[in-house]
Short mmCIF file of C-alpha atoms in Angstrom, two decimals:
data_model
loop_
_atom_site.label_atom_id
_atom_site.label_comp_id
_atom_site.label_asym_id
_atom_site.label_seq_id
_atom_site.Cartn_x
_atom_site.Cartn_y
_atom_site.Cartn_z
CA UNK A 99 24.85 -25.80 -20.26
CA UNK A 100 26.70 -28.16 -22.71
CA UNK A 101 28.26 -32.02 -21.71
CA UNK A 102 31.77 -29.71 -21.54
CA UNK A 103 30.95 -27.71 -19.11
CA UNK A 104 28.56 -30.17 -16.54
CA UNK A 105 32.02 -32.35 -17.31
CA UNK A 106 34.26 -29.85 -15.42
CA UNK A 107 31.89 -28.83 -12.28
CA UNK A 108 31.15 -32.21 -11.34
CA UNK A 109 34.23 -33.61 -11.88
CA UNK A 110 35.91 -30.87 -9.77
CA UNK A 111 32.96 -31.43 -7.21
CA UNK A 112 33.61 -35.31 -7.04
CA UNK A 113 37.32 -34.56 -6.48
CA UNK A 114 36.31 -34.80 -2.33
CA UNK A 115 35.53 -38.39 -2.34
CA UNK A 116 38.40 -40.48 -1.77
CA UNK A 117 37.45 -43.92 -2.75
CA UNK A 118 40.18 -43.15 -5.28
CA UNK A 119 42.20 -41.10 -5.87
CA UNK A 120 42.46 -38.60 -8.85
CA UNK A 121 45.41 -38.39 -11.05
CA UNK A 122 45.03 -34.45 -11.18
CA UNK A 123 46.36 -34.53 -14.78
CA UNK A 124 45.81 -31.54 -17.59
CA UNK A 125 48.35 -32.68 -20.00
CA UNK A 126 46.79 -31.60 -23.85
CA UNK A 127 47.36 -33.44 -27.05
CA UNK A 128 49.34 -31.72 -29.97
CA UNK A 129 48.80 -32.46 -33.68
CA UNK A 130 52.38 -34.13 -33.25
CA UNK A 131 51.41 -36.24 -30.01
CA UNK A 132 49.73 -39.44 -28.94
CA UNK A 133 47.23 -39.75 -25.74
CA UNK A 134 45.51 -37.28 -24.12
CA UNK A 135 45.77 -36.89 -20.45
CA UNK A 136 42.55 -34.51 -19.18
CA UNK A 137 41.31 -33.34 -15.56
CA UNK A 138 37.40 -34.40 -16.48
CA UNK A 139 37.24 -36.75 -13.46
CA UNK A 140 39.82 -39.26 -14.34
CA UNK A 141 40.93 -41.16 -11.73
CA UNK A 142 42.73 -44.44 -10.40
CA UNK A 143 41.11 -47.59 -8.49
CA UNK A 144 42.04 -51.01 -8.45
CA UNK A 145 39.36 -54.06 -9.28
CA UNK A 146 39.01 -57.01 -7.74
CA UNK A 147 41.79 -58.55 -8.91
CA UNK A 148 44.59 -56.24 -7.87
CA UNK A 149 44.71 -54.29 -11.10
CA UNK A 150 44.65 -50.31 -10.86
CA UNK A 151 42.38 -48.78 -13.52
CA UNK A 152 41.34 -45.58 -14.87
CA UNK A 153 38.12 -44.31 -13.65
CA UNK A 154 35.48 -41.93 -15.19
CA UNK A 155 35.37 -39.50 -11.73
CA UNK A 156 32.34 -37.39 -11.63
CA UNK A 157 28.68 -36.67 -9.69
CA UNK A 158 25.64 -37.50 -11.54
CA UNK A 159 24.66 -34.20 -9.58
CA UNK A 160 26.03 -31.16 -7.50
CA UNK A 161 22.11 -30.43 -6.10
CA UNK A 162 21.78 -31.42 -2.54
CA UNK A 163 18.29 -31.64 -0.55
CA UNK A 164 21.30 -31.39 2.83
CA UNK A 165 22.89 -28.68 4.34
CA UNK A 166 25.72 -30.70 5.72
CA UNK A 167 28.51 -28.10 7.75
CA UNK A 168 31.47 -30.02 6.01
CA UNK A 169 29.97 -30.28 2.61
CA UNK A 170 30.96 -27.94 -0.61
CA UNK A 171 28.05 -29.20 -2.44
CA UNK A 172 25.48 -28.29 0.65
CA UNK A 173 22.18 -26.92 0.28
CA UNK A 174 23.08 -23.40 1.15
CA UNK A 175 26.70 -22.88 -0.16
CA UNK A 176 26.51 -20.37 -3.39
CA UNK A 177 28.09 -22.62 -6.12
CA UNK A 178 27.35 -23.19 -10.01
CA UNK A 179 25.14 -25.96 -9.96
CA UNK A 180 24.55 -28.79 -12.86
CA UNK A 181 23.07 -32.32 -13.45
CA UNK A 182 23.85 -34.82 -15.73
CA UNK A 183 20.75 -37.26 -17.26
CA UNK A 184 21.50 -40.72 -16.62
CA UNK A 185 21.56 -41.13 -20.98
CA UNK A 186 24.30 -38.15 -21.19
CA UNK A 187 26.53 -40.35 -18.15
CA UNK A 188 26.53 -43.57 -20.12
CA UNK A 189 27.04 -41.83 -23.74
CA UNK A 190 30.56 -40.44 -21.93
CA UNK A 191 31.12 -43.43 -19.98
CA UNK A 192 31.10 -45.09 -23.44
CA UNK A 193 32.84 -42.38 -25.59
CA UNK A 194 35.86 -42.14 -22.64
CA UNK A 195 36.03 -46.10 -22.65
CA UNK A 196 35.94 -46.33 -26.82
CA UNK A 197 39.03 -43.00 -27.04
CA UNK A 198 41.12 -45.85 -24.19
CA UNK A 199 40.78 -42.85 -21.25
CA UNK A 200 39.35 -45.05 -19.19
CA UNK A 201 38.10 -48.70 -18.15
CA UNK A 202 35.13 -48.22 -15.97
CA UNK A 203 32.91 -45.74 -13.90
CA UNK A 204 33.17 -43.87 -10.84
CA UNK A 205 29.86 -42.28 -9.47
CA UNK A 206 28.30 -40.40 -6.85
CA UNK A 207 25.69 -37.91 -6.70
CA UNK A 208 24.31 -35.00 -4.18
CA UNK A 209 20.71 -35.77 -2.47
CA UNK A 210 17.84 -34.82 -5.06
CA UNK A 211 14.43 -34.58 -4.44
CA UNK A 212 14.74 -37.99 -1.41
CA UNK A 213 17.17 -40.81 -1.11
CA UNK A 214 14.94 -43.58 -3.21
CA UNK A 215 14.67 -40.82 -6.40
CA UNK A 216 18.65 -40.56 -6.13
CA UNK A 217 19.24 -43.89 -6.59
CA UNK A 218 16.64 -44.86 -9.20
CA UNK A 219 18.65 -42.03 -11.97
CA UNK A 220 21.85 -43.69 -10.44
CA UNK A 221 20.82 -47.33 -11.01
CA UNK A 222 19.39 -46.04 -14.70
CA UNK A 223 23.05 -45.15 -15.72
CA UNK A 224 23.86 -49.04 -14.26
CA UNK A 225 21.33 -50.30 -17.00
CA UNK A 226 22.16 -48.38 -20.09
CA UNK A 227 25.49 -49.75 -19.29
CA UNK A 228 24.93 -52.71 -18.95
CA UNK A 229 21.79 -54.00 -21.00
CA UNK A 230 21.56 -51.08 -24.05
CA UNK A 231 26.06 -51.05 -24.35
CA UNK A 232 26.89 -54.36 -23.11
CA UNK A 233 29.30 -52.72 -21.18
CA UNK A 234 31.64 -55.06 -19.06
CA UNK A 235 34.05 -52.98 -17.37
CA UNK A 236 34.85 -51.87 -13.35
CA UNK A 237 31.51 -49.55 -12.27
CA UNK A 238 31.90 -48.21 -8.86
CA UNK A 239 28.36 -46.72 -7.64
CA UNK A 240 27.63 -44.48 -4.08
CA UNK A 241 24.30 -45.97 -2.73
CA UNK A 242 22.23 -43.52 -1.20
CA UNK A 243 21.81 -44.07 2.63
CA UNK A 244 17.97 -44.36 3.37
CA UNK A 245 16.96 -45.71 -0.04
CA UNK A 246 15.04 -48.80 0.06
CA UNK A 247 16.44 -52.30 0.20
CA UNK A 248 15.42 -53.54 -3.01
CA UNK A 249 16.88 -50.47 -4.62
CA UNK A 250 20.15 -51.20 -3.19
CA UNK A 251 19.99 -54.95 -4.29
CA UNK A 252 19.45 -54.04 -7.76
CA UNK A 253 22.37 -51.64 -7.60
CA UNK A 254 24.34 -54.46 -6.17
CA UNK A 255 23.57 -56.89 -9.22
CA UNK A 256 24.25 -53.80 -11.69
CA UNK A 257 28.12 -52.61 -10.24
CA UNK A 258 31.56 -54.04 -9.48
CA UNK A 259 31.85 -52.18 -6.27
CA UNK A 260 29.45 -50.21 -3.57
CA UNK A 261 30.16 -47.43 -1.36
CA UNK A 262 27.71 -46.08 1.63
CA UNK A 263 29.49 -43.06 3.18
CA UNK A 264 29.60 -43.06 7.39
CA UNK A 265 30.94 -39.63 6.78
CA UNK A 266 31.49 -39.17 10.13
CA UNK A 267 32.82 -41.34 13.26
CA UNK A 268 30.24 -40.54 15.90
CA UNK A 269 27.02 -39.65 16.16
CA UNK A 270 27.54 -36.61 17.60
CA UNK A 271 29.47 -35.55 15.16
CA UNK A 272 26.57 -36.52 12.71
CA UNK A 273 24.01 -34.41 14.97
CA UNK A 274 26.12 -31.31 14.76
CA UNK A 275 27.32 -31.47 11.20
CA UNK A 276 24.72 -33.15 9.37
CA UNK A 277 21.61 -33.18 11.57
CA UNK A 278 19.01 -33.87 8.63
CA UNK A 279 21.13 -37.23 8.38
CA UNK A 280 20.75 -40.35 10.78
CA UNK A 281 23.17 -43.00 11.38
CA UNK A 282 20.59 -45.69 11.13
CA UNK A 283 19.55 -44.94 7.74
CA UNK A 284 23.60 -44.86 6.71
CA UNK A 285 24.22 -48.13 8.21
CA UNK A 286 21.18 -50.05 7.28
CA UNK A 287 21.87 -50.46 3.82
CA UNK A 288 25.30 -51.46 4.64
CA UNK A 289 23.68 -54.30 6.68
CA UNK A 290 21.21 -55.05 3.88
CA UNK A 291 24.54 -55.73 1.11
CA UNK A 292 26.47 -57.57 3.91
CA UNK A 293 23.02 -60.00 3.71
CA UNK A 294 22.80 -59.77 0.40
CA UNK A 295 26.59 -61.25 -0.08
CA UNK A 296 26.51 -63.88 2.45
CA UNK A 297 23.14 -65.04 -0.12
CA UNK A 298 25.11 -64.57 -2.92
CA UNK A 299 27.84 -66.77 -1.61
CA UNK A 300 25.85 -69.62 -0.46
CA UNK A 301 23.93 -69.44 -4.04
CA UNK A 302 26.91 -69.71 -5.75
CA UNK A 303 27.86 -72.80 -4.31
CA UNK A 304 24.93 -74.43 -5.51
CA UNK A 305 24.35 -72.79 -8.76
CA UNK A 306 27.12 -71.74 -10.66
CA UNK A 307 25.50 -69.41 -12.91
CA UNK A 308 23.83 -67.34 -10.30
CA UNK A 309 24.20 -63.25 -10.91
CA UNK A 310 27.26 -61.39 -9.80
CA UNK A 311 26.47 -59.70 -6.43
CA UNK A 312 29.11 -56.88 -5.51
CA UNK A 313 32.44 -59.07 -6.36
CA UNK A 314 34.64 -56.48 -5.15
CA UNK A 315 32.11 -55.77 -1.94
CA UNK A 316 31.02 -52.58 -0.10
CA UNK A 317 33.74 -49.92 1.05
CA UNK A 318 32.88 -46.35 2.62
CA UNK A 319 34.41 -43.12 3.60
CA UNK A 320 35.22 -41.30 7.00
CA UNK A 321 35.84 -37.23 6.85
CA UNK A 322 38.58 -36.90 9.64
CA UNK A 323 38.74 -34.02 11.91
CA UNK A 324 35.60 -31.86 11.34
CA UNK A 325 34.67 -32.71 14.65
CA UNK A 326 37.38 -32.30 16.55
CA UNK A 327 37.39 -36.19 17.12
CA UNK A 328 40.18 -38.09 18.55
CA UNK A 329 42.33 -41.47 16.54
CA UNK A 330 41.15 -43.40 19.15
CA UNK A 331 37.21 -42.39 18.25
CA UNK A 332 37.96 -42.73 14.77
CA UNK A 333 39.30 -46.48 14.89
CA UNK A 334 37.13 -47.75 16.95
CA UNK A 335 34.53 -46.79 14.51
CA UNK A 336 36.40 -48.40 11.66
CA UNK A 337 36.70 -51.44 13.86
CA UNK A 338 32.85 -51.56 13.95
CA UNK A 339 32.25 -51.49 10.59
CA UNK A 340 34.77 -54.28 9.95
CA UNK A 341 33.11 -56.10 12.37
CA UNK A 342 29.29 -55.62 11.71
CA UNK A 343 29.59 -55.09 8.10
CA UNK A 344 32.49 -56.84 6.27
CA UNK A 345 33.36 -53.95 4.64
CA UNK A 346 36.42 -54.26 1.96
CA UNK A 347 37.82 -50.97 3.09
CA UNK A 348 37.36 -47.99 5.18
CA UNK A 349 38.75 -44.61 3.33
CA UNK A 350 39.78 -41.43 5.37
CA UNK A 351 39.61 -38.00 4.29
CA UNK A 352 40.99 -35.23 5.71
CA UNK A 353 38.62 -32.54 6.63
CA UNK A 354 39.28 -29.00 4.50
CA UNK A 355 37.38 -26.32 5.32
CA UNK A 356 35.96 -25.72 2.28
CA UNK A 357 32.75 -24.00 3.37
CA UNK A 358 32.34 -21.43 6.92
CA UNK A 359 30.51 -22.97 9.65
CA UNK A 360 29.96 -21.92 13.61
CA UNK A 361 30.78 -25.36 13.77
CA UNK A 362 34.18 -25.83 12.31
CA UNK A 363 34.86 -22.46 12.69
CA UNK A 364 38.73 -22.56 14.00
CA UNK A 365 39.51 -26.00 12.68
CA UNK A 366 42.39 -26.67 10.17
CA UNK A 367 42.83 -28.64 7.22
CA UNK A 368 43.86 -32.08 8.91
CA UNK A 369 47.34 -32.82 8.02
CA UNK A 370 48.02 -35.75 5.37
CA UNK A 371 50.46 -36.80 7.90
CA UNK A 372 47.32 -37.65 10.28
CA UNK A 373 45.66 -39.33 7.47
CA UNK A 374 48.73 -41.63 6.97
CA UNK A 375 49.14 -42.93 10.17
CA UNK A 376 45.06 -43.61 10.21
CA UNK A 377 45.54 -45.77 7.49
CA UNK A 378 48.77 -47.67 8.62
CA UNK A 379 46.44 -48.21 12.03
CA UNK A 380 43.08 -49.38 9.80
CA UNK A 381 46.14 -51.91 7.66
CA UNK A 382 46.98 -53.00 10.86
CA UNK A 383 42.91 -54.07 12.19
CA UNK A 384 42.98 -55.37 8.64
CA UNK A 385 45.67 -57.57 7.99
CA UNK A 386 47.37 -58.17 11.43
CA UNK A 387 44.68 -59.04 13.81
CA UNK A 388 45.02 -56.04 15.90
CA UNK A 389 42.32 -54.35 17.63
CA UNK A 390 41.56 -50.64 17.65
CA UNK A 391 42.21 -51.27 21.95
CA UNK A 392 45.71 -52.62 21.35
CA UNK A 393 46.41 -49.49 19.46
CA UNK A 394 45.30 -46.60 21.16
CA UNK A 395 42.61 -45.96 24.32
CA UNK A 396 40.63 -43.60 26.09
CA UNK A 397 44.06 -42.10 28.11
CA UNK A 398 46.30 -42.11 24.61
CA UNK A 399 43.81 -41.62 21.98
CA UNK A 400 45.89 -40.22 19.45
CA UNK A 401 48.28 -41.45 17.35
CA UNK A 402 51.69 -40.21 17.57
CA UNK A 403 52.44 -38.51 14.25
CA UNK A 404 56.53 -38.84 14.55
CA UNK A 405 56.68 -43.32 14.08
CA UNK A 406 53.85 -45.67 12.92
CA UNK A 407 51.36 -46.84 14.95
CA UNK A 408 53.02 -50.61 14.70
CA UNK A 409 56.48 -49.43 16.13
CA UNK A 410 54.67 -46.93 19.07
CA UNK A 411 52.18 -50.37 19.81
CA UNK A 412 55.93 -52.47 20.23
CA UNK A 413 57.35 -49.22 22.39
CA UNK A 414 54.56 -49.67 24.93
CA UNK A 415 54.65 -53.15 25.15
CA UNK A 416 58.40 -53.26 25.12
CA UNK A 417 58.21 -56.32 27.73
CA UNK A 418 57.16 -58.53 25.31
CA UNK A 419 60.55 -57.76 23.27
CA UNK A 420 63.00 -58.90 21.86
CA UNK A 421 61.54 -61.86 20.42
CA UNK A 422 64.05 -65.15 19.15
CA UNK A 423 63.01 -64.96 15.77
CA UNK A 424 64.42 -68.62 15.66
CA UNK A 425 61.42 -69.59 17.61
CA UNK A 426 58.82 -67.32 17.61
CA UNK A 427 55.26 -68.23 16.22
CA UNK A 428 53.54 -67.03 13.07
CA UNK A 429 51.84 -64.14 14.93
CA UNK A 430 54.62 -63.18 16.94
CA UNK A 431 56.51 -62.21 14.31
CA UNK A 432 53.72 -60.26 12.41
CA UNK A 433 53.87 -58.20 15.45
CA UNK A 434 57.20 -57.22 15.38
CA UNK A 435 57.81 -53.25 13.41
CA UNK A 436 58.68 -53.96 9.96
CA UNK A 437 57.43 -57.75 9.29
CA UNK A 438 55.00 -58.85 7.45
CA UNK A 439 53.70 -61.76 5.86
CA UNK A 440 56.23 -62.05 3.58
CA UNK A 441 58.94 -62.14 5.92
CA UNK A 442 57.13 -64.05 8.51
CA UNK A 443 56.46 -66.51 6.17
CA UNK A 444 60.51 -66.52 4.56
CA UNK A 445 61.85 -66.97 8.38
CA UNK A 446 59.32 -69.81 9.17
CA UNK A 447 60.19 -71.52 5.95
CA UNK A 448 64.16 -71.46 5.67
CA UNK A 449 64.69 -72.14 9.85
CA UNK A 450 63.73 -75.99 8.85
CA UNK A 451 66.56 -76.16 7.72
CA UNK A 452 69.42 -74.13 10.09
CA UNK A 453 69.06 -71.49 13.10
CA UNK A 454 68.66 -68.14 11.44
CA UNK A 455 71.69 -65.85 11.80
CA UNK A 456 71.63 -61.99 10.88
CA UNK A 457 74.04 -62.80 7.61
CA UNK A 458 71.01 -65.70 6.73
CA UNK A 459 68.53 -62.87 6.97
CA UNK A 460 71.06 -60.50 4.68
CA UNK A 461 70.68 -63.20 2.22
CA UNK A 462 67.05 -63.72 2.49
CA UNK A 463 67.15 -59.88 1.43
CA UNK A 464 64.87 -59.08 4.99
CA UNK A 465 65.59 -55.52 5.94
CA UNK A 466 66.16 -55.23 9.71
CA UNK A 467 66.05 -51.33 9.84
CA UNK A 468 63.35 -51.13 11.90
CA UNK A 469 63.10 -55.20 13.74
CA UNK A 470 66.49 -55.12 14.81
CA UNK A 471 64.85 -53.29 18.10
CA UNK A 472 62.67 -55.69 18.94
CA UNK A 473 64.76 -58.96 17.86
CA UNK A 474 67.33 -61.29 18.59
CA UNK A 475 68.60 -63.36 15.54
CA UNK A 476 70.20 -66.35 17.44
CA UNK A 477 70.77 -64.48 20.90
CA UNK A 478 72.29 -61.68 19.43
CA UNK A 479 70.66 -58.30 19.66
CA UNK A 480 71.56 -55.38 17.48
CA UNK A 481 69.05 -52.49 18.55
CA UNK A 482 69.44 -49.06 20.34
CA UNK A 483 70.85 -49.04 23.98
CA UNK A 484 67.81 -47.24 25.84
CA UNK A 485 66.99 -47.35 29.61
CA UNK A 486 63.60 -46.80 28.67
CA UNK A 487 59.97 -46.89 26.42
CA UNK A 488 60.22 -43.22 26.13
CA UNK A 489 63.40 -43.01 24.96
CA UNK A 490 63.47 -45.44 22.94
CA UNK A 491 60.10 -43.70 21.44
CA UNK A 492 62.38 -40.35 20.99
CA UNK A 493 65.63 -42.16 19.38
CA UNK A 494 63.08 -44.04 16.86
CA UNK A 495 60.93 -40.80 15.76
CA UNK A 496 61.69 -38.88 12.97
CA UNK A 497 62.68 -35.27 13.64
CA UNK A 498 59.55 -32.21 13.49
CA UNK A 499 57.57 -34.78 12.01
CA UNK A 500 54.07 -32.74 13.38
CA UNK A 501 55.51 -30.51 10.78
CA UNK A 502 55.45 -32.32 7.93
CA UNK A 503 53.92 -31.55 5.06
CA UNK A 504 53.98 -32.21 0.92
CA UNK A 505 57.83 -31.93 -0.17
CA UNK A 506 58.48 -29.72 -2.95
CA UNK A 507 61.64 -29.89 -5.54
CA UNK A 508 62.63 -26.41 -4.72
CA UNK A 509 62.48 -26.51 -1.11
CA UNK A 510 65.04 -24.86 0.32
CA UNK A 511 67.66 -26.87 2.33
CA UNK A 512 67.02 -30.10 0.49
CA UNK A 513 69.99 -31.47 -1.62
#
């Protein structure tokens, strides 16, 4: 089997992981053109510093020692097969990164042989990178979970970014789906990097020349509704790992049945709707101090597809509404649908001067599209009328959203 051909299985086979996203593009070059735009795995991430950047996409190997129920690469499933040699992963790393395709790596593997021999032909690629090419750019690496600590350390001195995949949100869900897999062995090398770091950091204060650790930390992935799990189970995981772990970010995929199980026999393809509000829940643990509890709990435990969790979290605690944004703290405006930090921080800083009026916050270019429910701008309040939550919940949702789905050009009915 030629480089061509291992290129194009497990680059389609690494098209599952999420931790970013592929650009899906198969555009050719012509004698008469410039660039070439392939579907060999590449795909767009952002580094440390903000900056997306094209990725090298693919599995070091397809071969897995699991027979995971969700998994198109498990032990059982009939599929071509291939493995790349850590030599012929650094030789196209380097030949993508010389033609401009790309500016770093992005790589996972299947299980073979045991965890530890995984990640030793993993961290080889790492090293020919980096010691035989001098290579520089973004690497992005999938540690194995139950390899051994120091394999993980040097993986962590070798990359840019880490990912250990949770996979799933409980451990039943684990048990049933991927049995031959234990949660202790996922989340123990998450614990070893989050130690690893917090050395890192206090060596760096001391010695500015001490080795790179992980700059742009350890992120993992989530496979969403395989189990037939609910938001609220799914969340509160996330919140864990935030908590315990100081993970950068927590990705969600969608489960597609890709493979026939007893045990996801009957489930769907999760909708990307689903997906999208998971996210806009995780942003809001993330970045305004809410917990998964305030979101959703055991008696609502999923989120309502039709308006974002931040709006349905302001519905049910409609008492504490409408806020004076002329005097409302820092965090009581972050809670309010449709500010953020950037208007949070534009109303604190221009009502030193003057009491705020809705033609001030015209000016200030702050959309009120969505606040103007939960606000009064100098005692005047511009919302919906409603008697109560619920129907204020049914004038703010979006019509059939449980429907949605991806929007086509040639829909019918759209103009």
């Amino acid at each position: 089997m030629d480089i061509k051909e291992k290129l194009e299985i497990l680059a389609d086979a690494a098209k599952y992981d999420v931790s970013c996203s592929s650009s899906g593009s198969n555009r050719k070059n012509t004698n008469a053109g410039l660039g070439n735009g392939s579907m060999g795995g590449i795909c767009h991430s952002w580094s440390e510093d903000g900056r997306c950047i094209s990725l090298l996409k693919i599995l070091m190997t397809n071969n897995c020692i699991y027979n995971c129920e969700y998994c198109i690469n498990r032990r059982e499933n009939d599929t071509v097969r291939a493995t790349f040699t850590p030599e012929e992963i650094a030789d196209l790393t380097m030949n993508f990164y010389r033609r401009n395709y790309i500016e770093g790596l992005f790589l996972s593997s299947g299980i073979i042989k045991n965890p530890d021999y995984t990640m030793e032909q993993i961290i080889k690629v790492g090293l020919l990178l980096r010691n035989k090419y001098n290579f520089n750019g973004y690497i992005h690496m999938k540690a194995i979970p139950g390899a051994s600590p120091d394999l993980v350390k040097q993986m962590g001195l070798l990359v840019d970014r880490m990912s250990i995949n949770i996979e799933l949100p409980t451990q039943k869900a684990l048990s049933e789906l991927a049995p031959e897999k234990k949660i202790k062995d996922i989340v123990r090398p998450m614990g070893d990097v989050k130690n690893e770091l917090m050395v890192y950091g206090a060596e760096r204060q001391k010695f500015a020349h001490t080795p790179k650790f992980l700059p742009a930390g350890q992120t993992t992935q989530m496979i969403i509704g395989a189990n037939r799990e609910t938001d609220f189970e799914i969340i509160k995981a996330s919140e864990g790992l935030y908590q315990n772990y100081s993970l950068k970010r927590v990705y969600y995929s969608g489960f597609v049945p890709v493979v026939k199980s007893k045990w996801t026999e009957g489930i769907e393809k999760a909708p990307l709707l689903r997906e999208h509000r998971l996210y806009q829940a995780d942003f809001l643990m993330r970045g305004y101090k809410f917990k998964a509890d305030d979101i959703l709990n055991i008696n609502d435990a999923n989120l309502d597809l039709r308006i974002d969790p931040k709006s349905n979290w302001a519905i049910n605690n409609i008492e504490r509404f409408p806020i004076e944004i002329n005097t409302a703290t820092y965090d009581q405006l972050m809670k309010i649908p449709g500010f953020g930090r950037t208007y949070a921080n534009r109303i604190i800083a221009a009502r030193k001067f003057r009491r705020i009026t809705y033609s001030d916050l015209k000016q200030m270019k702050i959309s009120t599209k969505r606040a103007q429910h939960f606000i009064l701008v100098n005692g005047v309040y511009k919302g919906l009328k409603f008697r109560h939550k619920n129907e204020l919940r049914e004038l703010m949702s979006a019509p059939d959203a449980p429907n949605y789905q991806q929007l086509s050009m040639f829909d019918q009915g759209m103009s």
